[in-house]
Short mmCIF file of C-alpha atoms and ligand atoms in Angstrom, two decimals:
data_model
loop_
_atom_site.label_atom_id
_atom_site.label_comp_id
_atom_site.label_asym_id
_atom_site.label_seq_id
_atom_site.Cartn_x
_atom_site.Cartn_y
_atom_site.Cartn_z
CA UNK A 14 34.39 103.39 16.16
CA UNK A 15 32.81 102.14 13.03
CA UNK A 16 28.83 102.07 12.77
CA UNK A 17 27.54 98.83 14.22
CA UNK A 18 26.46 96.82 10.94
CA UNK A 19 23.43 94.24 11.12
CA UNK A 20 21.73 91.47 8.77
CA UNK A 21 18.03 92.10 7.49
CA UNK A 22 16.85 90.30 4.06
CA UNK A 23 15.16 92.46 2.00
CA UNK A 24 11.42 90.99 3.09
CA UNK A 25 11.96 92.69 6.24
CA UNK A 26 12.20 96.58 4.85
CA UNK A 27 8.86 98.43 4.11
CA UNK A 28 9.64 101.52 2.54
CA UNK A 29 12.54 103.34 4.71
CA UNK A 30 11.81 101.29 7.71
CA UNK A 31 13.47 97.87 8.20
CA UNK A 32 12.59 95.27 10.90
CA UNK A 33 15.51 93.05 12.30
CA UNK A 34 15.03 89.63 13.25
CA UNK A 35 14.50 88.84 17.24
CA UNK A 36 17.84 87.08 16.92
CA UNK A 37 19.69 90.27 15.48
CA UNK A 38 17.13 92.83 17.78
CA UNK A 39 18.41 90.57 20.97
CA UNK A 40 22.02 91.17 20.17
CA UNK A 41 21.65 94.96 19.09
CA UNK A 42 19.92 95.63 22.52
CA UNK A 43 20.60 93.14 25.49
CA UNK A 44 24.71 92.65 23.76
CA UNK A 45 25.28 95.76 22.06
CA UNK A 46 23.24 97.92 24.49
CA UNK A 47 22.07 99.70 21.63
CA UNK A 48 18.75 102.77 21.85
CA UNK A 49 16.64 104.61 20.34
CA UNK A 50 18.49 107.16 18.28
CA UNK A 51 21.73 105.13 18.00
CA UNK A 52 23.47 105.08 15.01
CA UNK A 53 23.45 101.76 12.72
CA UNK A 54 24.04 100.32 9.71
CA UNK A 55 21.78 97.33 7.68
CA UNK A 56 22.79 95.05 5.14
CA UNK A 57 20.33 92.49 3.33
CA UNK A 58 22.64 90.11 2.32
CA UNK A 59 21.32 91.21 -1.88
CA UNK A 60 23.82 94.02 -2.20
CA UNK A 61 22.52 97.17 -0.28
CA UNK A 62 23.09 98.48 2.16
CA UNK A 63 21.10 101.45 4.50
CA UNK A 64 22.36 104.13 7.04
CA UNK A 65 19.98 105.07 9.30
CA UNK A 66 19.03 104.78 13.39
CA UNK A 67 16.89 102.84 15.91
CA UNK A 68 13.69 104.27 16.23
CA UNK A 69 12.16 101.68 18.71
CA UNK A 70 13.67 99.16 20.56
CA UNK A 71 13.17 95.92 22.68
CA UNK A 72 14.74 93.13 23.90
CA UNK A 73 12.88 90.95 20.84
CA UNK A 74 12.03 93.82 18.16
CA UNK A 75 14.26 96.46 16.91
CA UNK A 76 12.82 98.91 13.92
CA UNK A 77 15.50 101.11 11.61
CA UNK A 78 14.92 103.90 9.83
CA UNK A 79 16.91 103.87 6.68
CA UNK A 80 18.80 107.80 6.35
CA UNK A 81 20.51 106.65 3.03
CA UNK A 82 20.97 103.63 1.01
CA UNK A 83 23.77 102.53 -0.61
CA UNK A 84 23.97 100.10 -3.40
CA UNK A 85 27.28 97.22 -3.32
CA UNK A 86 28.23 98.27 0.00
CA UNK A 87 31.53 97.24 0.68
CA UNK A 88 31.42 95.11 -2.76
CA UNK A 89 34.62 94.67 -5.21
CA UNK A 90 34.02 95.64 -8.59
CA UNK A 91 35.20 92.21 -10.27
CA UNK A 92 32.62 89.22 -9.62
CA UNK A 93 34.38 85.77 -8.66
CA UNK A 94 33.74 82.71 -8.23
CA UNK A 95 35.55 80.25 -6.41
CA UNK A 96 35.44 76.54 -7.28
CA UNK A 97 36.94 74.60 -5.03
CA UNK A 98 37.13 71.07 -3.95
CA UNK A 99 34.93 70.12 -1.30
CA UNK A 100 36.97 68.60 1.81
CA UNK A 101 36.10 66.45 4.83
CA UNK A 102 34.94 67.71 7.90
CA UNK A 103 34.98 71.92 7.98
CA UNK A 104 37.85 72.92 5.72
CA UNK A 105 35.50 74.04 3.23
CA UNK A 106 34.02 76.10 6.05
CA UNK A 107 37.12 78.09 6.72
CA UNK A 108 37.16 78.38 2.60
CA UNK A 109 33.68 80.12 2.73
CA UNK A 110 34.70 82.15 5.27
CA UNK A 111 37.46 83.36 4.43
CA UNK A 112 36.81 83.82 1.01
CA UNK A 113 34.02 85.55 2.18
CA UNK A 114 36.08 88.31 3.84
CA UNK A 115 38.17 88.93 0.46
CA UNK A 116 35.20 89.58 -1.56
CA UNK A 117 34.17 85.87 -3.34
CA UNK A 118 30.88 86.28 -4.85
CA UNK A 119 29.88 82.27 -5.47
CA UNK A 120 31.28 79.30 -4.09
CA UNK A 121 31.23 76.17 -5.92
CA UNK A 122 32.02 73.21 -4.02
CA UNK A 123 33.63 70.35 -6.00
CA UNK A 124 33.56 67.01 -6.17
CA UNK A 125 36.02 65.35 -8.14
CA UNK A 126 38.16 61.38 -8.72
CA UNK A 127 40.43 61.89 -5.71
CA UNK A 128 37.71 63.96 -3.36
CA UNK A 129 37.42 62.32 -0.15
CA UNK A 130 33.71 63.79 0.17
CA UNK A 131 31.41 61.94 -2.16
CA UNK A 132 28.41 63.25 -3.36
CA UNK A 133 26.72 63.13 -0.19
CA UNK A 134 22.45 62.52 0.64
CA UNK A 135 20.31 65.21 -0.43
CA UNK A 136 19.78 66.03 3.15
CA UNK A 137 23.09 66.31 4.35
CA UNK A 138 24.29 67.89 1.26
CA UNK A 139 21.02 70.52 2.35
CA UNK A 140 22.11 70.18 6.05
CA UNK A 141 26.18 70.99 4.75
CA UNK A 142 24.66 74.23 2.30
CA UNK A 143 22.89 75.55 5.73
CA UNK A 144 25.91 75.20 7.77
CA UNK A 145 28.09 77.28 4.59
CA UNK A 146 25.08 79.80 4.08
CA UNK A 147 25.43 80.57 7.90
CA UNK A 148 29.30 80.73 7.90
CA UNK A 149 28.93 82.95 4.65
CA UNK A 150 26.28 85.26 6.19
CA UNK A 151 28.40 85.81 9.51
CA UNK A 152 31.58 86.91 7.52
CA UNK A 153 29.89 89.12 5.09
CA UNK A 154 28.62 90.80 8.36
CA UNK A 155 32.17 90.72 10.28
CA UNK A 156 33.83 92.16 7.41
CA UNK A 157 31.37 94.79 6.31
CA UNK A 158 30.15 93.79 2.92
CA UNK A 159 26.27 93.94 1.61
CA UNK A 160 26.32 90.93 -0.51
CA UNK A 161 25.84 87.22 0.71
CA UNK A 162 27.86 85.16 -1.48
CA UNK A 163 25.77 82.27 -3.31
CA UNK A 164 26.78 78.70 -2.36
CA UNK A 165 26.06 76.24 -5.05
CA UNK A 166 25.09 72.90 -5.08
CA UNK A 167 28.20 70.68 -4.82
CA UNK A 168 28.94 69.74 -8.39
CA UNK A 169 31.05 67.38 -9.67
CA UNK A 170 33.93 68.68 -11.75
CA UNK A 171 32.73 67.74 -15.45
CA UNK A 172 29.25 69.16 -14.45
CA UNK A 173 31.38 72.27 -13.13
CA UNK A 174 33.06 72.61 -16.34
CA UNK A 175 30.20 71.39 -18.66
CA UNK A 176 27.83 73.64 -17.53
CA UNK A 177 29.58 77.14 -15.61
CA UNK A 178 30.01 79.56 -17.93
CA UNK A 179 33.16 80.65 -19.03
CA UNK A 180 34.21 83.96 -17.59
CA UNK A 181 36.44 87.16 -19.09
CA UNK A 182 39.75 84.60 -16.80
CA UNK A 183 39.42 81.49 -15.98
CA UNK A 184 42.14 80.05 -14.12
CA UNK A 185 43.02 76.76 -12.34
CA UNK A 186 45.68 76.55 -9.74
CA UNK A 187 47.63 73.58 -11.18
CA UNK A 188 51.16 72.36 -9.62
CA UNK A 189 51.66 70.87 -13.23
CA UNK A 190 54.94 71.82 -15.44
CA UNK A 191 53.36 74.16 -18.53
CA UNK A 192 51.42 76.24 -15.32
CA UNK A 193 52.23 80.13 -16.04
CA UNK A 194 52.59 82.62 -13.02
CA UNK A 195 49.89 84.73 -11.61
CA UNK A 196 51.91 87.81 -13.61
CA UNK A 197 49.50 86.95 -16.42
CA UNK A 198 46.88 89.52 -14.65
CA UNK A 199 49.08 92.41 -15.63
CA UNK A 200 47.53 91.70 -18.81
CA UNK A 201 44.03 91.82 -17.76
CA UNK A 202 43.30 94.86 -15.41
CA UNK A 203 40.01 95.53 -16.84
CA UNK A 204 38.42 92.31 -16.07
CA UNK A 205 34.77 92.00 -14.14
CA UNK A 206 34.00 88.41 -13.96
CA UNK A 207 36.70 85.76 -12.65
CA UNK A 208 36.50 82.02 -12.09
CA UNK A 209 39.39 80.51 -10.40
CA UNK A 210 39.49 76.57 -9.44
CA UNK A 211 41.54 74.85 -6.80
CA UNK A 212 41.57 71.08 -6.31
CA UNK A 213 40.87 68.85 -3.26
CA UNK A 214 43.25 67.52 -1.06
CA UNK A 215 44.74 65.08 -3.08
CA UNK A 216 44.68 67.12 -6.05
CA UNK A 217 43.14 66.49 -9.52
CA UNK A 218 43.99 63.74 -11.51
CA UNK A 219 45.32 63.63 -14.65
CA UNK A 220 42.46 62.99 -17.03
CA UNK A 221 40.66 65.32 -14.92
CA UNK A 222 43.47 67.92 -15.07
CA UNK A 223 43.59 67.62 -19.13
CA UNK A 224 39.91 68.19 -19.31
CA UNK A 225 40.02 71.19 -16.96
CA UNK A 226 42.73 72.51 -20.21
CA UNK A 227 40.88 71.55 -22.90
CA UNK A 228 37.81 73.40 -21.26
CA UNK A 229 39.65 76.87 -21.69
CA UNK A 230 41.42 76.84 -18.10
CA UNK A 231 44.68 78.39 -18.15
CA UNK A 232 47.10 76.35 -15.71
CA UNK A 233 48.48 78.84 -12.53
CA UNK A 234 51.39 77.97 -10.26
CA UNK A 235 51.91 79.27 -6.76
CA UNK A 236 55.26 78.10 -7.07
CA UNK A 237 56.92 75.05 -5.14
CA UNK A 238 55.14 74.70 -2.16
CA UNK A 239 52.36 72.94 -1.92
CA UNK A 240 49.41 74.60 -0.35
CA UNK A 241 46.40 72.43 1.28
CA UNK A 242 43.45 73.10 -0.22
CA UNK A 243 41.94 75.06 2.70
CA UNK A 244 44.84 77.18 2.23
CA UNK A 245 44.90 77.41 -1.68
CA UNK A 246 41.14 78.68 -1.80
CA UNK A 247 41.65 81.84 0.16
CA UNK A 248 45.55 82.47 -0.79
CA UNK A 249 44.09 82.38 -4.50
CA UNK A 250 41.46 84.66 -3.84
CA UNK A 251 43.81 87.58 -1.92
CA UNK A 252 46.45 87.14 -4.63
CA UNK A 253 44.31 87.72 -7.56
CA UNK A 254 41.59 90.14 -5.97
CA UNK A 255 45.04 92.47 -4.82
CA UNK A 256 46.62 92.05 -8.61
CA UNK A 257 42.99 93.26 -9.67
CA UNK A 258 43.39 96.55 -7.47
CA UNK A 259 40.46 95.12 -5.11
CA UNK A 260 42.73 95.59 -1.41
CA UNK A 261 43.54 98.74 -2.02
N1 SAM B 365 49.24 66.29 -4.39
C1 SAM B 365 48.21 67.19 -4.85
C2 SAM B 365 48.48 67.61 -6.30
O1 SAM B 365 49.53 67.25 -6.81
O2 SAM B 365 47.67 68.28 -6.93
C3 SAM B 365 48.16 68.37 -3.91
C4 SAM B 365 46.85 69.02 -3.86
S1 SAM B 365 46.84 70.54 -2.99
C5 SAM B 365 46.85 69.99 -1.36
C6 SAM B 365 45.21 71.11 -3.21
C7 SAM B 365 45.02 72.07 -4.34
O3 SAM B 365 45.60 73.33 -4.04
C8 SAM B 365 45.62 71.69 -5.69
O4 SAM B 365 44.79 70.80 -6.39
C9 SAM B 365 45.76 73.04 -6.37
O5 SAM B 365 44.53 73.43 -6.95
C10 SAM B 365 46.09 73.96 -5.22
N2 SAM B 365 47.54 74.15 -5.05
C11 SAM B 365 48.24 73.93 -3.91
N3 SAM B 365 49.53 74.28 -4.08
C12 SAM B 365 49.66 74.72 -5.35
C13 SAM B 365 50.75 75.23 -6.12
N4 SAM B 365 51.98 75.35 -5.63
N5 SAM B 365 50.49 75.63 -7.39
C14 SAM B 365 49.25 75.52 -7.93
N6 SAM B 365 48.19 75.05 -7.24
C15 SAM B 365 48.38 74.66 -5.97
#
């Protein structure tokens, strides 16, 4: 049975002792039933990870000691972003998470012409980045990875593309004629640092979809069907992370 894995940021380590939260202690002990001298594991959510045991525990406080630490802890090599449109109601959530699982590193939720979400109230866009953050931090645990992928400010798509800087592929899923397959990765094995962008649910338009081009986006298809954009975010990310050797 693999290790039991738990969350705690970096504040709460002290040289090779780490403190978990009474949230996270509760659900090692009174759920897990786990003891003194059971084995764990401890991920802060910045891209380590530590091996180690309980050395005291209660109901509300749990203390680790940290046997071995290991840096990008379940991590892919290449760093991607995904910029996706933003959708009503929790669509983007399953986007986080699942994107999550398959190794995203930064979402980027976008607001473009034909977005149904506007740019929201600064504190319902703050409530909406909580919400993500927590769906984010409970996949990267589920799935075993040390690194809480950043969510970013909603943006809307010419602030995306004015201001993001280009990465070594930058590709947008396009259902538009002159598109090119996702075979183009063949060419590109090497790459570390990936931005892929997927439109909302009604799609880009097409003044937005020429600027996304003449900002240095090379058009994909995923052939004839038409995925919905909660679909499209993770699909993209499996297809390109496998092509990049990252499933194996
Ligand atoms: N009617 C919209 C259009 O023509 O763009 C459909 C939008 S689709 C529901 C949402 C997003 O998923 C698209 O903007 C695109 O980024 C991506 N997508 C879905 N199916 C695709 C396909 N077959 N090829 C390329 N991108 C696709």
């Amino acid at each position: 049975m693999a290790i039991p894995i738990f969350y705690a940021p970096p504040e709460n380590r002290s040289g090779d002792k780490i403190a978990l939260s009474p949230a996270e202690a509760h659900h090692a002990v009174a759920v897990m039933r786990l003891k003194e001298g059971s084995r764990v594991m401890v991920v802060d959510g910045c891209g380590m990870a530590a091996r180690g045991e309980i050395i005291a525990a209660t109901k509300s406080r749990v203390e680790i000691v940290s046997h071995a630490d290991i840096r990008n802890f379940g991590e892919p090599s290449v760093r991607l972003t995904l910029a996706a449109g933003l959708s009503v109601g929790e669509k983007f959530d399953t986007v986080v998470e699942k994107g999550t699982e398959l190794g995203v590193r930064r979402f980027v939720p976008i607001i473009s012409e034909k977005s149904k979400v506007k740019l929201v109230e600064p504190a319902k866009a703050a409530a909406r980045r909580t919400r993500l953050e927590k769906v984010a931090l409970a996949a990267m645990k589920q799935c075993r990875r040390s690194y809480r992928p950043d969510i970013a400010t909603p943006l809307t798509l010419r602030l995306f593309l004015d201001e993001t800087d280009r990465e070594d592929l930058n590709l947008a899923f396009l259902p538009v004629e002159k598109a090119q397959s996702l075979d183009l990765l063949k060419a590109h094995a090497g790459v570390s640092r990936v931005n892929l962008l997927v439109g909302p649910e009604s799609g880009f338009s097409e003044e937005e979809t020429d600027y996304i081009l003449k900002a240095g986006f090379v058009p994909i298809s995923l052939g004839p069907r038409i995925l919905r954009t909660e679909t499209a975010g993770p699909v993209v990310t499996a297809l390109v992370m496998d092509r990049l050797g990252e499933l194996k």
